[in-house]
């Protein structure tokens, strides 16, 4: 019975999203621009916080005598 209720609830949520026009807003060009800006911002923050993954790590190399 629980799975039937969850399935009905999922269909109701999808129908509500269609009714309010959520999918049309997600397919607009503004949504693409906003997603691109968010992706670029996340990459910039990842480089600042985590560092450059392509940089050569010389700190852990053994010192040569």
Tab-separated table of N, CA and C in Angstrom:
chain	number	residue	atom	x	y	z
A	1	UNK	N	0.817	-1.194	0.000
A	1	UNK	CA	0.000	0.000	0.000
A	1	UNK	C	0.861	1.260	0.000
A	2	UNK	N	2.002	1.169	0.668
A	2	UNK	CA	2.899	2.316	0.747
A	2	UNK	C	3.443	2.665	-0.639
A	3	UNK	N	3.798	1.658	-1.436
A	3	UNK	CA	4.344	1.921	-2.764
A	3	UNK	C	3.280	2.520	-3.697
A	4	UNK	N	2.034	2.123	-3.532
A	4	UNK	CA	0.948	2.684	-4.339
A	4	UNK	C	0.766	4.160	-3.999
A	5	UNK	N	0.805	4.488	-2.722
A	5	UNK	CA	0.674	5.883	-2.291
A	5	UNK	C	1.817	6.735	-2.830
A	6	UNK	N	3.054	6.211	-2.768
A	6	UNK	CA	4.215	6.958	-3.251
A	6	UNK	C	4.129	7.159	-4.757
A	7	UNK	N	3.665	6.139	-5.492
A	7	UNK	CA	3.513	6.266	-6.942
A	7	UNK	C	2.466	7.315	-7.297
A	8	UNK	N	1.360	7.302	-6.609
A	8	UNK	CA	0.315	8.307	-6.850
A	8	UNK	C	0.836	9.701	-6.515
A	9	UNK	N	1.587	9.819	-5.436
A	9	UNK	CA	2.162	11.101	-5.048
A	9	UNK	C	3.160	11.607	-6.094
A	10	UNK	N	3.961	10.706	-6.652
A	10	UNK	CA	4.918	11.110	-7.686
A	10	UNK	C	4.194	11.610	-8.935
A	11	UNK	N	3.130	10.914	-9.343
A	11	UNK	CA	2.351	11.368	-10.495
A	11	UNK	C	1.707	12.725	-10.212
A	12	UNK	N	1.240	12.932	-9.004
A	12	UNK	CA	0.624	14.209	-8.654
A	12	UNK	C	1.654	15.336	-8.701
A	13	UNK	N	2.865	15.067	-8.247
A	13	UNK	CA	3.914	16.086	-8.277
A	13	UNK	C	4.296	16.433	-9.713
A	14	UNK	N	4.406	15.433	-10.571
A	14	UNK	CA	4.729	15.692	-11.968
A	14	UNK	C	3.610	16.480	-12.640
A	15	UNK	N	2.369	16.123	-12.374
A	15	UNK	CA	1.245	16.867	-12.954
A	15	UNK	C	1.211	18.312	-12.449
A	16	UNK	N	1.531	18.512	-11.181
A	16	UNK	CA	1.586	19.869	-10.638
A	16	UNK	C	2.709	20.673	-11.298
A	17	UNK	N	3.855	20.031	-11.537
A	17	UNK	CA	4.971	20.712	-12.199
A	17	UNK	C	4.604	21.092	-13.629
A	18	UNK	N	3.875	20.222	-14.317
A	18	UNK	CA	3.421	20.540	-15.669
A	18	UNK	C	2.414	21.683	-15.623
A	19	UNK	N	1.533	21.658	-14.657
A	19	UNK	CA	0.491	22.678	-14.552
A	19	UNK	C	1.058	24.077	-14.301
A	20	UNK	N	2.080	24.180	-13.453
A	20	UNK	CA	2.648	25.503	-13.149
A	20	UNK	C	3.698	25.936	-14.168
A	21	UNK	N	4.057	25.058	-15.117
A	21	UNK	CA	4.998	25.427	-16.171
A	21	UNK	C	6.455	25.319	-15.771
A	22	UNK	N	6.772	24.430	-14.872
A	22	UNK	CA	8.147	24.285	-14.412
A	22	UNK	C	9.065	23.805	-15.528
A	23	UNK	N	8.606	22.878	-16.341
A	23	UNK	CA	9.457	22.332	-17.397
A	23	UNK	C	9.709	23.344	-18.508
A	24	UNK	N	8.770	24.239	-18.749
A	24	UNK	CA	8.992	25.295	-19.731
A	24	UNK	C	10.038	26.287	-19.238
A	25	UNK	N	10.023	26.561	-17.956
A	25	UNK	CA	11.027	27.472	-17.396
A	25	UNK	C	12.407	26.837	-17.421
A	26	UNK	N	12.478	25.530	-17.206
A	26	UNK	CA	13.770	24.840	-17.211
A	26	UNK	C	14.356	24.728	-18.610
A	27	UNK	N	13.528	24.793	-19.644
A	27	UNK	CA	14.033	24.648	-21.006
A	27	UNK	C	14.277	25.999	-21.681
A	28	UNK	N	14.141	27.080	-20.963
A	28	UNK	CA	14.364	28.398	-21.559
A	28	UNK	C	15.861	28.680	-21.677
A	29	UNK	N	16.193	29.672	-22.451
A	29	UNK	CA	17.607	30.029	-22.616
A	29	UNK	C	18.161	30.663	-21.343
A	30	UNK	N	17.309	31.300	-20.565
A	30	UNK	CA	17.763	31.876	-19.294
A	30	UNK	C	18.227	30.789	-18.332
A	31	UNK	N	17.542	29.655	-18.330
A	31	UNK	CA	17.943	28.547	-17.457
A	31	UNK	C	19.319	28.033	-17.863
A	32	UNK	N	19.604	27.977	-19.161
A	32	UNK	CA	20.925	27.541	-19.625
A	32	UNK	C	22.000	28.520	-19.175
A	33	UNK	N	21.725	29.791	-19.273
A	33	UNK	CA	22.708	30.803	-18.871
A	33	UNK	C	22.958	30.740	-17.363
A	34	UNK	N	21.904	30.600	-16.591
A	34	UNK	CA	22.053	30.510	-15.133
A	34	UNK	C	22.822	29.255	-14.747
A	35	UNK	N	22.522	28.128	-15.406
A	35	UNK	CA	23.240	26.886	-15.109
A	35	UNK	C	24.715	27.011	-15.477
A	36	UNK	N	25.014	27.668	-16.586
A	36	UNK	CA	26.407	27.857	-16.991
A	36	UNK	C	27.145	28.740	-15.993
A	37	UNK	N	26.505	29.792	-15.517
A	37	UNK	CA	27.129	30.669	-14.520
A	37	UNK	C	27.372	29.921	-13.214
A	38	UNK	N	26.406	29.112	-12.783
A	38	UNK	CA	26.584	28.322	-11.561
A	38	UNK	C	27.713	27.304	-11.710
A	39	UNK	N	27.818	26.667	-12.872
A	39	UNK	CA	28.892	25.706	-13.116
A	39	UNK	C	30.249	26.393	-13.089
A	40	UNK	N	30.359	27.537	-13.744
A	40	UNK	CA	31.612	28.277	-13.763
A	40	UNK	C	32.007	28.725	-12.355
A	41	UNK	N	31.038	29.197	-11.585
A	41	UNK	CA	31.307	29.620	-10.207
A	41	UNK	C	31.763	28.439	-9.350
A	42	UNK	N	31.139	27.286	-9.516
A	42	UNK	CA	31.539	26.107	-8.748
A	42	UNK	C	32.952	25.670	-9.101
A	43	UNK	N	33.324	25.751	-10.374
A	43	UNK	CA	34.682	25.381	-10.780
A	43	UNK	C	35.703	26.356	-10.207
A	44	UNK	N	35.386	27.647	-10.205
A	44	UNK	CA	36.299	28.637	-9.636
A	44	UNK	C	36.495	28.392	-8.144
A	45	UNK	N	35.404	28.153	-7.423
A	45	UNK	CA	35.531	27.871	-5.991
A	45	UNK	C	36.281	26.576	-5.734
A	46	UNK	N	36.104	25.575	-6.576
A	46	UNK	CA	36.829	24.312	-6.404
A	46	UNK	C	38.324	24.520	-6.597
A	47	UNK	N	38.710	25.319	-7.576
A	47	UNK	CA	40.134	25.609	-7.764
A	47	UNK	C	40.702	26.371	-6.579
A	48	UNK	N	39.926	27.317	-6.035
A	48	UNK	CA	40.430	28.103	-4.900
A	48	UNK	C	40.529	27.266	-3.633
A	49	UNK	N	39.553	26.393	-3.405
A	49	UNK	CA	39.530	25.615	-2.169
A	49	UNK	C	40.432	24.385	-2.263
A	50	UNK	N	40.322	23.637	-3.348
A	50	UNK	CA	41.044	22.373	-3.469
A	50	UNK	C	42.403	22.506	-4.135
A	51	UNK	N	42.616	23.566	-4.876
A	51	UNK	CA	43.875	23.755	-5.574
A	51	UNK	C	43.817	23.185	-6.984
A	52	UNK	N	44.883	23.418	-7.719
A	52	UNK	CA	44.960	22.959	-9.099
A	52	UNK	C	45.300	21.473	-9.114
A	53	UNK	N	44.450	20.616	-9.712
A	53	UNK	CA	44.748	19.187	-9.726
A	53	UNK	C	45.855	18.819	-10.711
A	54	UNK	N	46.224	19.717	-11.616
A	54	UNK	CA	47.237	19.421	-12.610
A	54	UNK	C	48.626	19.929	-12.208
A	55	UNK	N	48.718	20.605	-11.075
A	55	UNK	CA	50.006	21.117	-10.625
A	55	UNK	C	50.865	19.965	-10.103
A	56	UNK	N	52.157	20.059	-10.349
A	56	UNK	CA	53.073	19.031	-9.884
A	56	UNK	C	53.312	19.224	-8.395
A	57	UNK	N	53.106	18.168	-7.639
A	57	UNK	CA	53.253	18.235	-6.188
A	57	UNK	C	54.685	17.882	-5.819
A	58	UNK	N	55.469	18.903	-5.493
A	58	UNK	CA	56.871	18.685	-5.160
A	58	UNK	C	57.109	18.618	-3.662
A	59	UNK	N	56.084	18.826	-2.869
A	59	UNK	CA	56.259	18.828	-1.418
A	59	UNK	C	56.530	17.423	-0.882
A	60	UNK	N	55.996	16.400	-1.531
A	60	UNK	CA	56.128	15.049	-1.017
A	60	UNK	C	57.302	14.283	-1.623
A	61	UNK	N	58.042	14.916	-2.509
A	61	UNK	CA	59.208	14.258	-3.106
A	61	UNK	C	60.319	14.164	-2.087
A	62	UNK	N	61.086	13.084	-2.167
A	62	UNK	CA	62.235	12.944	-1.276
A	62	UNK	C	63.336	13.898	-1.724
A	63	UNK	N	63.977	14.502	-0.746
A	63	UNK	CA	65.040	15.442	-1.076
A	63	UNK	C	66.267	14.674	-1.542
A	64	UNK	N	66.871	15.150	-2.611
A	64	UNK	CA	68.075	14.506	-3.131
A	64	UNK	C	69.303	15.139	-2.480
A	65	UNK	N	70.271	14.320	-2.120
A	65	UNK	CA	71.500	14.820	-1.487
A	65	UNK	C	72.542	15.130	-2.500
